[in-house]
mmCIF file of C-alpha atoms in Angstrom:
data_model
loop_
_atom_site.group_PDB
_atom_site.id
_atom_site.type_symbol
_atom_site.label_atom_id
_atom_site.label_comp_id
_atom_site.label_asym_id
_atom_site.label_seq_id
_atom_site.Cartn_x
_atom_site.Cartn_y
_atom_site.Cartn_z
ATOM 1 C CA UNK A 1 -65.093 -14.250 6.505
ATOM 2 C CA UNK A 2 -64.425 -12.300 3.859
ATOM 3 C CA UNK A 3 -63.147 -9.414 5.674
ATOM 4 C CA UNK A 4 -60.483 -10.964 7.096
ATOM 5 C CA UNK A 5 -59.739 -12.591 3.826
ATOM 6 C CA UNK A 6 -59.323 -9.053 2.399
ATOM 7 C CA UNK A 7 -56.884 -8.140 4.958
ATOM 8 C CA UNK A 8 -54.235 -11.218 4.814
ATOM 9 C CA UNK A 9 -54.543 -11.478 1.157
ATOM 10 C CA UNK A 10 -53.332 -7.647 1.247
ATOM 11 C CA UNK A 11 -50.550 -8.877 4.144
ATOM 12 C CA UNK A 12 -49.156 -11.951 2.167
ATOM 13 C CA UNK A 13 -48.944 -9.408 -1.175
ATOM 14 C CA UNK A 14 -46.768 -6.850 1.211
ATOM 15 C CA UNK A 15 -45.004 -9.699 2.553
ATOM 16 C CA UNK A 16 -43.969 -10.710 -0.963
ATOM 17 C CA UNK A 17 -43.774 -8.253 -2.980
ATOM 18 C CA UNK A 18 -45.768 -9.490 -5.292
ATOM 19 C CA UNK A 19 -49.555 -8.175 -6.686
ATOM 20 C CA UNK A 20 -52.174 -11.100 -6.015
ATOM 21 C CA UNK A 21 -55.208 -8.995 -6.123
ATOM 22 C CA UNK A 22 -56.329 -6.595 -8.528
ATOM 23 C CA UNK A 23 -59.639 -4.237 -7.563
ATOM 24 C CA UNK A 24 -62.043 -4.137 -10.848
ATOM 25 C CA UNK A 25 -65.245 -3.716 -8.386
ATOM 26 C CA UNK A 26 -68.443 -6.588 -9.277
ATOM 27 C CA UNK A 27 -71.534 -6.532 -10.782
ATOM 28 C CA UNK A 28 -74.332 -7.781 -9.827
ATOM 29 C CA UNK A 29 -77.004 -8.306 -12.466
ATOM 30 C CA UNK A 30 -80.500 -9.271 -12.853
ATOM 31 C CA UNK A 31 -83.833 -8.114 -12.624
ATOM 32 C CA UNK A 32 -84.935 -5.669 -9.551
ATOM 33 C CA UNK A 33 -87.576 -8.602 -8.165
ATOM 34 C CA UNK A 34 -84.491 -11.037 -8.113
ATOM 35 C CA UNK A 35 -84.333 -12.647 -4.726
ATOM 36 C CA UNK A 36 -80.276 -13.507 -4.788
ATOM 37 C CA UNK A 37 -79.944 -10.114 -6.009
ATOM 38 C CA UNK A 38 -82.132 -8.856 -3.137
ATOM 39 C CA UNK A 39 -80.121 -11.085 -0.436
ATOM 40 C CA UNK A 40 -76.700 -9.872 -1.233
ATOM 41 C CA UNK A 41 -77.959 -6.374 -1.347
ATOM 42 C CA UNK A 42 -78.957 -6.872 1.955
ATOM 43 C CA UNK A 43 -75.661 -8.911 2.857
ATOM 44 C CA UNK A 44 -73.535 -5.404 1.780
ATOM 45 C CA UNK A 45 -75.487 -3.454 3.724
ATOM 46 C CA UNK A 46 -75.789 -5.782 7.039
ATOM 47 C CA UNK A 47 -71.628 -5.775 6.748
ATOM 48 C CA UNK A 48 -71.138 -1.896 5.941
ATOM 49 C CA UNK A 49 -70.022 -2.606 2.106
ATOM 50 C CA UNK A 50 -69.596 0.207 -0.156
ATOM 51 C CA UNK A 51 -71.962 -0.962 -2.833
ATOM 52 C CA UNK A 52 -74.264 1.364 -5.447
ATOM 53 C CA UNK A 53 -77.463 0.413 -7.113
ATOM 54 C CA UNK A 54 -77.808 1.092 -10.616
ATOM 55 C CA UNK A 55 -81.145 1.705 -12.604
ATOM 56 C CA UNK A 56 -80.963 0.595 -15.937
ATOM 57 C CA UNK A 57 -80.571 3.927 -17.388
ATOM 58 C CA UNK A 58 -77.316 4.450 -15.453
ATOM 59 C CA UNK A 59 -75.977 1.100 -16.002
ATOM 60 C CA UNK A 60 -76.284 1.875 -20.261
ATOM 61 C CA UNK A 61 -74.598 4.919 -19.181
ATOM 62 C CA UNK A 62 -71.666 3.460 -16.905
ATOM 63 C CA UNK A 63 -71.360 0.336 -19.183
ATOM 64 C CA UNK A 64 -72.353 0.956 -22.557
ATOM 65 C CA UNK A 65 -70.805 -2.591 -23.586
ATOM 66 C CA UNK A 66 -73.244 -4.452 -21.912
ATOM 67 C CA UNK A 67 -76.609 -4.461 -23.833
ATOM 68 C CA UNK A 68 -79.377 -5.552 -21.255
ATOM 69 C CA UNK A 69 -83.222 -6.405 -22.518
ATOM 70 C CA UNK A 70 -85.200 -6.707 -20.501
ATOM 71 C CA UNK A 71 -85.388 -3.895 -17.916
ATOM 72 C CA UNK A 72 -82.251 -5.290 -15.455
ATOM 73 C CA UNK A 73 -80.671 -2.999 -12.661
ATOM 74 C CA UNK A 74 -76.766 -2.956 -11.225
ATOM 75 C CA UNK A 75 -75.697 -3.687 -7.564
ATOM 76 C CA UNK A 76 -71.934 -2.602 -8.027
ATOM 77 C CA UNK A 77 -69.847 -3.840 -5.266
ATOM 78 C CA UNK A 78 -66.450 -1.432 -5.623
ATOM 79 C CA UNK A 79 -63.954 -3.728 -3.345
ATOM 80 C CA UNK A 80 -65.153 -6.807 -5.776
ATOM 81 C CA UNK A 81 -61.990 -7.765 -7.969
ATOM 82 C CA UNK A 82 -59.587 -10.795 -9.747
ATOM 83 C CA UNK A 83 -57.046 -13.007 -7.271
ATOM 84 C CA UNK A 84 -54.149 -14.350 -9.774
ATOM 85 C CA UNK A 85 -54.973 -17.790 -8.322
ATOM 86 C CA UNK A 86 -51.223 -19.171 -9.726
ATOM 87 C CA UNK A 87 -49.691 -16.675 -8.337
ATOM 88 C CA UNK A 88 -51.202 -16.839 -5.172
ATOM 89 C CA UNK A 89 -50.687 -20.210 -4.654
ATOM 90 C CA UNK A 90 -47.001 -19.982 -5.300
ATOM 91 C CA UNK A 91 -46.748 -16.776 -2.126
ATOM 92 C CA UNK A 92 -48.608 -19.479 -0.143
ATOM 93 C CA UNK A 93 -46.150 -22.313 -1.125
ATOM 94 C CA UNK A 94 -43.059 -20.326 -0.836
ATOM 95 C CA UNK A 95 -44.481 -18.719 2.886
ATOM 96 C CA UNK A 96 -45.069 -22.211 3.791
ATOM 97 C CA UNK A 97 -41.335 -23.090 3.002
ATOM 98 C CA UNK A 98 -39.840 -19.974 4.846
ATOM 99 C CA UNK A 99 -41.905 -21.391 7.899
ATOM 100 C CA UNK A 100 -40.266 -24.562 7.762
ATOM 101 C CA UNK A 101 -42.647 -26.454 6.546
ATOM 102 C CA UNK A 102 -42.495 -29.232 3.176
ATOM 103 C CA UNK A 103 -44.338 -29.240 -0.131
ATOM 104 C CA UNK A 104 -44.414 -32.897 -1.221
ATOM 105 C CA UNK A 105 -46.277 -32.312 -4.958
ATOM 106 C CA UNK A 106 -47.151 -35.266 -7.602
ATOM 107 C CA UNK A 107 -47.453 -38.015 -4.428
ATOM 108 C CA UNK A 108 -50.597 -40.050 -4.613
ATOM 109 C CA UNK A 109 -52.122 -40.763 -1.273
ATOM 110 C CA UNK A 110 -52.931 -44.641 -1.677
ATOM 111 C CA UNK A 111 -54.036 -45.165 2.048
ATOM 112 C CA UNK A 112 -55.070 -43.791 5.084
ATOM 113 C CA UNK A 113 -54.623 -45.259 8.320
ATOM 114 C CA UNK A 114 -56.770 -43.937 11.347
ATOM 115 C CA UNK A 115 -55.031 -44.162 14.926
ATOM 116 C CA UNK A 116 -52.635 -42.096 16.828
ATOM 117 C CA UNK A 117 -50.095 -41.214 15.049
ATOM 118 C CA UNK A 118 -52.488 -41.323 11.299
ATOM 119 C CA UNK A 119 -50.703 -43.216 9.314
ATOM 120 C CA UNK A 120 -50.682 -41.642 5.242
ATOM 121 C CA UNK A 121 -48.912 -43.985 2.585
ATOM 122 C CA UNK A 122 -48.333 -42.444 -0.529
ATOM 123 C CA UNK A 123 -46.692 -43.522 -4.370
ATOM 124 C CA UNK A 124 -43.775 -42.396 -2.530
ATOM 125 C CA UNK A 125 -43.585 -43.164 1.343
ATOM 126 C CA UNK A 126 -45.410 -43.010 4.838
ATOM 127 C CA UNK A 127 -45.928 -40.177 6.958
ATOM 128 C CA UNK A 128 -46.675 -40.466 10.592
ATOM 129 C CA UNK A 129 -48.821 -37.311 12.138
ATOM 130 C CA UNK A 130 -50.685 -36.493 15.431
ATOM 131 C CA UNK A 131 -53.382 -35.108 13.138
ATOM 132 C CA UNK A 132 -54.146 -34.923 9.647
ATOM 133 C CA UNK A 133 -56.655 -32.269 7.552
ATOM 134 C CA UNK A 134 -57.779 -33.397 4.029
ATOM 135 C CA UNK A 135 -58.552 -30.855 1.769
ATOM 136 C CA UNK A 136 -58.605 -33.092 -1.223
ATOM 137 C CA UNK A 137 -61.086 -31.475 -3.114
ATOM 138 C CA UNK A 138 -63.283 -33.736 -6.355
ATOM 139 C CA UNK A 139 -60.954 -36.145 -4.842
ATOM 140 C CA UNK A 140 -62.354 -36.330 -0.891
ATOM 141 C CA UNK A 141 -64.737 -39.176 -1.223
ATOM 142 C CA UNK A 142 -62.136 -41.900 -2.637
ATOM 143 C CA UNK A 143 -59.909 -40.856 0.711
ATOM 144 C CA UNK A 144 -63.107 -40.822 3.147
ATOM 145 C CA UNK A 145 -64.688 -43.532 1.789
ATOM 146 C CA UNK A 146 -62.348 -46.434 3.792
ATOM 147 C CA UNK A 147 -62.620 -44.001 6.629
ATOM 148 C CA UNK A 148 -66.404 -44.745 6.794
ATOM 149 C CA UNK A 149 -67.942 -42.083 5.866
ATOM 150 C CA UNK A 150 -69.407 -40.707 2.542
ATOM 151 C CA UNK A 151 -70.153 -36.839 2.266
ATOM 152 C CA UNK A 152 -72.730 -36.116 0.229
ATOM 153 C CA UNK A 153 -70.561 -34.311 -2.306
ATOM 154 C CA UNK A 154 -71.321 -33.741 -6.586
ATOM 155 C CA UNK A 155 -68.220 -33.424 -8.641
ATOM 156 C CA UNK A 156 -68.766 -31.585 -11.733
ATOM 157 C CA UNK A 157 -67.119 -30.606 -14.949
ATOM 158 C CA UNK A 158 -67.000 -26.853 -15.382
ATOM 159 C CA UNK A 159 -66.314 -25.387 -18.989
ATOM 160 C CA UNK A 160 -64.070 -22.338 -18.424
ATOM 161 C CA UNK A 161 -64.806 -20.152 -21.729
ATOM 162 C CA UNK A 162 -62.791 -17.738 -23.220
ATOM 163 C CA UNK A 163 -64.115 -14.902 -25.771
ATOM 164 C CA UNK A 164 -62.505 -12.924 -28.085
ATOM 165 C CA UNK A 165 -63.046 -9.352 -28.146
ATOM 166 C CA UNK A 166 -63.608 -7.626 -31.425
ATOM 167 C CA UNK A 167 -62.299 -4.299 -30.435
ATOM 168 C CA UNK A 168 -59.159 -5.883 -27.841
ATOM 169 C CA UNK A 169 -59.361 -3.999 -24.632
ATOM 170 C CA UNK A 170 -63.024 -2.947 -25.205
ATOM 171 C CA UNK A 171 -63.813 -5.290 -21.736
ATOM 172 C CA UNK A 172 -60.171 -4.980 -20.347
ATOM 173 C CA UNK A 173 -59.011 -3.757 -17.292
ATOM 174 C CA UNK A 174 -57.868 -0.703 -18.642
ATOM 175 C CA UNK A 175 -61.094 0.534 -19.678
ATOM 176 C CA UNK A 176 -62.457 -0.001 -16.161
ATOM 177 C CA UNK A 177 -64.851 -3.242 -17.019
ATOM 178 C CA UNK A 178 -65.925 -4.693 -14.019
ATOM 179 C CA UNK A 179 -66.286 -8.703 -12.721
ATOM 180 C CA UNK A 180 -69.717 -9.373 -13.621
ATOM 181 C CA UNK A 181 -72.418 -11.582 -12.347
ATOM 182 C CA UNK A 182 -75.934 -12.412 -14.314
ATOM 183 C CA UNK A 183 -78.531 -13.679 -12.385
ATOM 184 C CA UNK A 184 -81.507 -15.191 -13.249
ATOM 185 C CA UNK A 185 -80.879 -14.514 -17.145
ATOM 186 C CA UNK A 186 -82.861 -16.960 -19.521
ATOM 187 C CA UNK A 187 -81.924 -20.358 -20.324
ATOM 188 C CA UNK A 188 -79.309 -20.182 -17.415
ATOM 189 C CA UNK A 189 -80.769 -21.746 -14.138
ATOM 190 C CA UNK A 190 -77.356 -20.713 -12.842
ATOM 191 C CA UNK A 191 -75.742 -17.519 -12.742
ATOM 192 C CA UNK A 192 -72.798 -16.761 -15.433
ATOM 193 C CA UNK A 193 -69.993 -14.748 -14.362
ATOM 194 C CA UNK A 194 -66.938 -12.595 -16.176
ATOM 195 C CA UNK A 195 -63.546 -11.161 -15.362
ATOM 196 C CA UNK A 196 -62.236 -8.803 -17.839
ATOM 197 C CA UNK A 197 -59.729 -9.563 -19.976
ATOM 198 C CA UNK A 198 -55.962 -10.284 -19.070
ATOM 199 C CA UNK A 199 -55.340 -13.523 -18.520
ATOM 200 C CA UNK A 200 -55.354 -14.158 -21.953
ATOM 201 C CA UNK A 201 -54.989 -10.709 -23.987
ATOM 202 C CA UNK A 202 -57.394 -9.789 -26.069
ATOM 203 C CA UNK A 203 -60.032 -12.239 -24.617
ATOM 204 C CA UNK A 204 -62.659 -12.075 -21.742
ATOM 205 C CA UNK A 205 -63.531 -15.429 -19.416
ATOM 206 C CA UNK A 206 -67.332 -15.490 -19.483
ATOM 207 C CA UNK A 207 -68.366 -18.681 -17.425
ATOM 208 C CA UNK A 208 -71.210 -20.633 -16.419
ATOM 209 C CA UNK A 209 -71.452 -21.114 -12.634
ATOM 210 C CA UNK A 210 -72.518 -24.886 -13.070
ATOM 211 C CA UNK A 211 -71.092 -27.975 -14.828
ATOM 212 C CA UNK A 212 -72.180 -31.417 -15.329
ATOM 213 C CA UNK A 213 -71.181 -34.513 -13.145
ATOM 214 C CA UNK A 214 -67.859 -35.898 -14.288
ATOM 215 C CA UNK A 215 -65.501 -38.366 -12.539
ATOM 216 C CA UNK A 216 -62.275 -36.048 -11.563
ATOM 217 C CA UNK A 217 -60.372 -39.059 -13.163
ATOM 218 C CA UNK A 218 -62.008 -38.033 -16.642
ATOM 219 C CA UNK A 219 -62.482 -34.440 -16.818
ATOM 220 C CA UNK A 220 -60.042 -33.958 -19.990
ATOM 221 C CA UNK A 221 -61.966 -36.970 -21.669
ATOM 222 C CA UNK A 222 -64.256 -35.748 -24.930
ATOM 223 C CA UNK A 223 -66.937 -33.335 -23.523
ATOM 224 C CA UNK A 224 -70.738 -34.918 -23.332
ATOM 225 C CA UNK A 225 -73.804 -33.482 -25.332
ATOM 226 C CA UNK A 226 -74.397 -31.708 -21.890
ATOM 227 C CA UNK A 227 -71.286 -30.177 -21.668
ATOM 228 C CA UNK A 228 -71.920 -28.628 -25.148
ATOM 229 C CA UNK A 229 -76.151 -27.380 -24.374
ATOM 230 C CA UNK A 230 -73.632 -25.351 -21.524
ATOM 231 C CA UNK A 231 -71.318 -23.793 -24.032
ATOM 232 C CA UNK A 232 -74.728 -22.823 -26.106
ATOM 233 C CA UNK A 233 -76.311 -21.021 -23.133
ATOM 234 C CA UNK A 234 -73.069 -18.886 -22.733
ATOM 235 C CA UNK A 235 -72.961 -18.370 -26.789
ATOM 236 C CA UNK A 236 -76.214 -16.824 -26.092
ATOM 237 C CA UNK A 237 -75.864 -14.574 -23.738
ATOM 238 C CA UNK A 238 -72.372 -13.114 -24.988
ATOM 239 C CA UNK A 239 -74.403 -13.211 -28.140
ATOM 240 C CA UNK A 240 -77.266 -11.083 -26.506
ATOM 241 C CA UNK A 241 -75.511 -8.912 -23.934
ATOM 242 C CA UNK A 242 -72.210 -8.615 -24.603
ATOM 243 C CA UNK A 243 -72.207 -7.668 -28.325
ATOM 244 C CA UNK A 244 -68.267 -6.666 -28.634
ATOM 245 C CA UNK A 245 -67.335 -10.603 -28.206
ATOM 246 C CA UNK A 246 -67.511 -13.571 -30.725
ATOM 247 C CA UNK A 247 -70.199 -15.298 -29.883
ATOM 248 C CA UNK A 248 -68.477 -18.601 -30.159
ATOM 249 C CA UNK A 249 -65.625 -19.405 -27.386
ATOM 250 C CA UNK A 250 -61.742 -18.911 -28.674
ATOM 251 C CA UNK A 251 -60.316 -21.134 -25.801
ATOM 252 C CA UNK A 252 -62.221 -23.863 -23.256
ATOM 253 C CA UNK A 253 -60.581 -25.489 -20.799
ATOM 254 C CA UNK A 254 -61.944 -27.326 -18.044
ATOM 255 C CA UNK A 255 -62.002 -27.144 -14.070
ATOM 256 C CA UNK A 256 -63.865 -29.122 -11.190
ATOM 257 C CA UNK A 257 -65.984 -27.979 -8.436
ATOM 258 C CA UNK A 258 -67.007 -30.317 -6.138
ATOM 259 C CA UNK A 259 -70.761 -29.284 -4.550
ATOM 260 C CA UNK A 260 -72.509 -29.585 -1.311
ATOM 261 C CA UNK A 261 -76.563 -30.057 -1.150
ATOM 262 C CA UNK A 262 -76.655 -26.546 0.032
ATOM 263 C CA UNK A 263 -73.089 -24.963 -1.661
ATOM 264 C CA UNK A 264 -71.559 -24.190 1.852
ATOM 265 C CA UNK A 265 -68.349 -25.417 2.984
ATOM 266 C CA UNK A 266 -67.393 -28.532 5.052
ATOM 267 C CA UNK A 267 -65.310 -27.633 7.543
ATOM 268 C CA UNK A 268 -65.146 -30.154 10.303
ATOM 269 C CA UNK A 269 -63.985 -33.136 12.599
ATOM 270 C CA UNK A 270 -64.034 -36.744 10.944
ATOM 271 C CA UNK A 271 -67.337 -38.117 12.932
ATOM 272 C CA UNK A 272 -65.096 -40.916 14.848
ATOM 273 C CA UNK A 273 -61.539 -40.102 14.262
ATOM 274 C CA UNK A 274 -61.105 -36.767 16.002
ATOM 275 C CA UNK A 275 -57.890 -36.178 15.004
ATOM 276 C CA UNK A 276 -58.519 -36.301 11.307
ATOM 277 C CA UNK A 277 -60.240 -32.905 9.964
ATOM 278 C CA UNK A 278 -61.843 -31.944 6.441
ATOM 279 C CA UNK A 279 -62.191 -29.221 4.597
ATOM 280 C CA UNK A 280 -64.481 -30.175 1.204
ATOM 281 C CA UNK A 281 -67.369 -29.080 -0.657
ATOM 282 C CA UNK A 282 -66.016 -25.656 -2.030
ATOM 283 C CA UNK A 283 -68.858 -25.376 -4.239
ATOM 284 C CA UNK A 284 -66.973 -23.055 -7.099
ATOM 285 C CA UNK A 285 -66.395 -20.429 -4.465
ATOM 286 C CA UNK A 286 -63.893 -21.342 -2.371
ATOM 287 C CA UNK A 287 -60.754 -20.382 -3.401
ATOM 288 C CA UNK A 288 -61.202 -16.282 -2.079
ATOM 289 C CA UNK A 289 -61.961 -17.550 1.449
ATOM 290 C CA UNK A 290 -58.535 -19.832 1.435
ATOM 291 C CA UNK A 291 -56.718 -17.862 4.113
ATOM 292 C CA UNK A 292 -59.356 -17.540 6.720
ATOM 293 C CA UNK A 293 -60.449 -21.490 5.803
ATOM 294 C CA UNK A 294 -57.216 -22.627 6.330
ATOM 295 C CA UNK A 295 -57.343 -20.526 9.776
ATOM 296 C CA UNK A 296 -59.932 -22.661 10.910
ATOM 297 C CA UNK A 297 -59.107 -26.279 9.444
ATOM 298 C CA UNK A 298 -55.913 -25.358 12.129
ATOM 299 C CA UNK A 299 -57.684 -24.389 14.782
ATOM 300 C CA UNK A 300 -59.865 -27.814 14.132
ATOM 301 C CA UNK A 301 -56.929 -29.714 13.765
ATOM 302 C CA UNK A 302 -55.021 -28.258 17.246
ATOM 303 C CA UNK A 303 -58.253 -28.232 19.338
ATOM 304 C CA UNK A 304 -58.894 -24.863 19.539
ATOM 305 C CA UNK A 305 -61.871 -22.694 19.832
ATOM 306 C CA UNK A 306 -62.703 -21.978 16.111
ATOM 307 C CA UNK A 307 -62.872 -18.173 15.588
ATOM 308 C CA UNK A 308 -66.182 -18.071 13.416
ATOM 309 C CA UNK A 309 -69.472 -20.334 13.903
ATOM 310 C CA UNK A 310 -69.298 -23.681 11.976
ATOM 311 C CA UNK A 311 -72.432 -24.322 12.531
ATOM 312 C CA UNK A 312 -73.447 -23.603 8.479
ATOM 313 C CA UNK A 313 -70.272 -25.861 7.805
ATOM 314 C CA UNK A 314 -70.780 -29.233 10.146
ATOM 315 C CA UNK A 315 -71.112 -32.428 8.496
ATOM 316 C CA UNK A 316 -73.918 -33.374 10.656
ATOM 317 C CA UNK A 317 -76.278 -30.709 9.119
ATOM 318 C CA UNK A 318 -76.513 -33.505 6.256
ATOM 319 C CA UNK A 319 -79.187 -36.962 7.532
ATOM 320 C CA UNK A 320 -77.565 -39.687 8.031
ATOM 321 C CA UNK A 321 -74.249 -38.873 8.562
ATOM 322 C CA UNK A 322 -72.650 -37.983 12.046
ATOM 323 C CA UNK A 323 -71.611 -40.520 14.656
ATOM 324 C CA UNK A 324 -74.808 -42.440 14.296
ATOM 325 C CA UNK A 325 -73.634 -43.200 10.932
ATOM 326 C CA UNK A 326 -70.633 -45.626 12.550
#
């Protein structure tokens, strides 16, 4: 999907005017043995990627910022690179507008009625449509739930991180530092990811790829003694590997993902109420893949013949839930 993501993020910038993407190439990191590391090696190649392995004398070389231990090797991907997410969502907003269509922010959906037309109350008032998607993200369960179904969906509290560089601009985007991605690095189960600094100037995001489960209602509440063992496994590896940062964060905010069993998508039909379609379970990586997801939620919703196979996405690849489930 990606591809195609690549292309209509490029259109909608053109159509704009306005620079959504910025090319800063990824990293991959880990050891040579690493399996994911292995698997999306494989994944570039299957889909004709410019990519370039690095031995771990040419990543000191190419990256002299990045102090690695314990023998690790490079899988640069050169098309990897940073979407300005607000900005993005504001060319999608204001495209949607110039198509005719409404924005109705800061309405809470209180109820959703199944039938033909769906019937959707909200704080502010009832709208009547032939069919309805749901992207509602941490969210989707409270909306599905009176629908009669449950996905099998974990909403956790992410720590977003922010660390200062000592030298500013030593990990910027100026000096050609990369999007990074550790894998299989100890202490971290997960893998821990960076975008070089600009966001905030003079500090680099360096994140862990996991969180801890959190009601969506709550996620500004004090953070729990797990929250913080997460902050001390990023400490450690900025402290370790990235020795031109403070090894303590400058900024944390906090974000949600909301996780499948297996981290793919849901992208599919209600089990009884055809009419009604969902799009959950982004799993921390959907955001990239909007354009072509939102492609098929319409194609869903208006019948058609989906352009890509689903079958990685259906609800019915989880037991117990499918039409047998009503």
């Amino acid at each position: 999907m990606m591809d195609e993501c690549y292309q209509i993020w490029a259109q909608l910038e053109q159509e704009t005017g306005t620079q959504l993407y910025r090319q800063t190439g990824l990293l991959l990191l880990g050891m040579k043995e690493n399996p994911e590391l292995k698997t999306m090696q494989a994944t570039l190649s299957r889909q004709g990627i410019e990519h370039q392995c690095l031995s771990s004398e040419e990543l000191k070389q190419r990256f002299p910022n990045i102090q690695l231990t314990r023998g690790e090797v490079g899988l640069l991907d050169k098309f990897g690179g940073v979407l300005y997410a607000d900005h993005a969502l504001r060319a999608l907003q204001d495209a949607i507008r110039q198509l005719g269509g409404i924005v109705r922010d800061g309405e809470k959906v209180m109820e959703i009625k199944p039938g033909l037309p769906v019937l959707v109350k909200t704080t502010s008032e009832s709208y009547r449509a032939e069919n309805l998607i749901i992207t509602a993200g941490p969210w989707t369960n409270q909306l599905l739930r009176p629908l009669g179904i449950e996905l099998p969906l974990q909403t956790l509290r992410i720590n977003v991180c922010y660390w200062r560089e000592k030298v500013p601009g030593s990990y910027g985007v100026s000096q050609a530092f990369p999007c990074f991605m550790g894998l299989g690095f100890s202490l971290a189960p997960h893998p821990i990811y960076g975008l070089p600094s600009r966001e905030y100037p003079g500090l680099m995001k360096v994140c862990y790829h996991h969180g801890n489960n959190a009601d969506p209602e709550e996620r500004d509440c004090p953070s729990a003694f797990s929250d913080i063992q997460d902050v001390q496994i990023l400490s450690c590896f900025v402290r370790d590997h990235l020795p031109d940062l403070q090894p303590e964060p400058a900024i944390k905010e906090h974000c949600m993902y909301t996780n499948t069993p297996d981290e793919h998508f849901i992208l599919d039909r209600h089990p009884k109420y055809d009419n009604i379609v969902i799009g959950a379970g982004f799993s921390g990586h959907g955001f990239k893949l909007s354009p072509v997801v939102g492609k098929i939620l319409y194609e869903l919703s208006m019948k058609l013949t989906p352009c890509y196979d689903l079958t990685p996405f259906r609800i019915g690849r989880f037991p117990g839930i499918g039409k047998a489930h009503f």
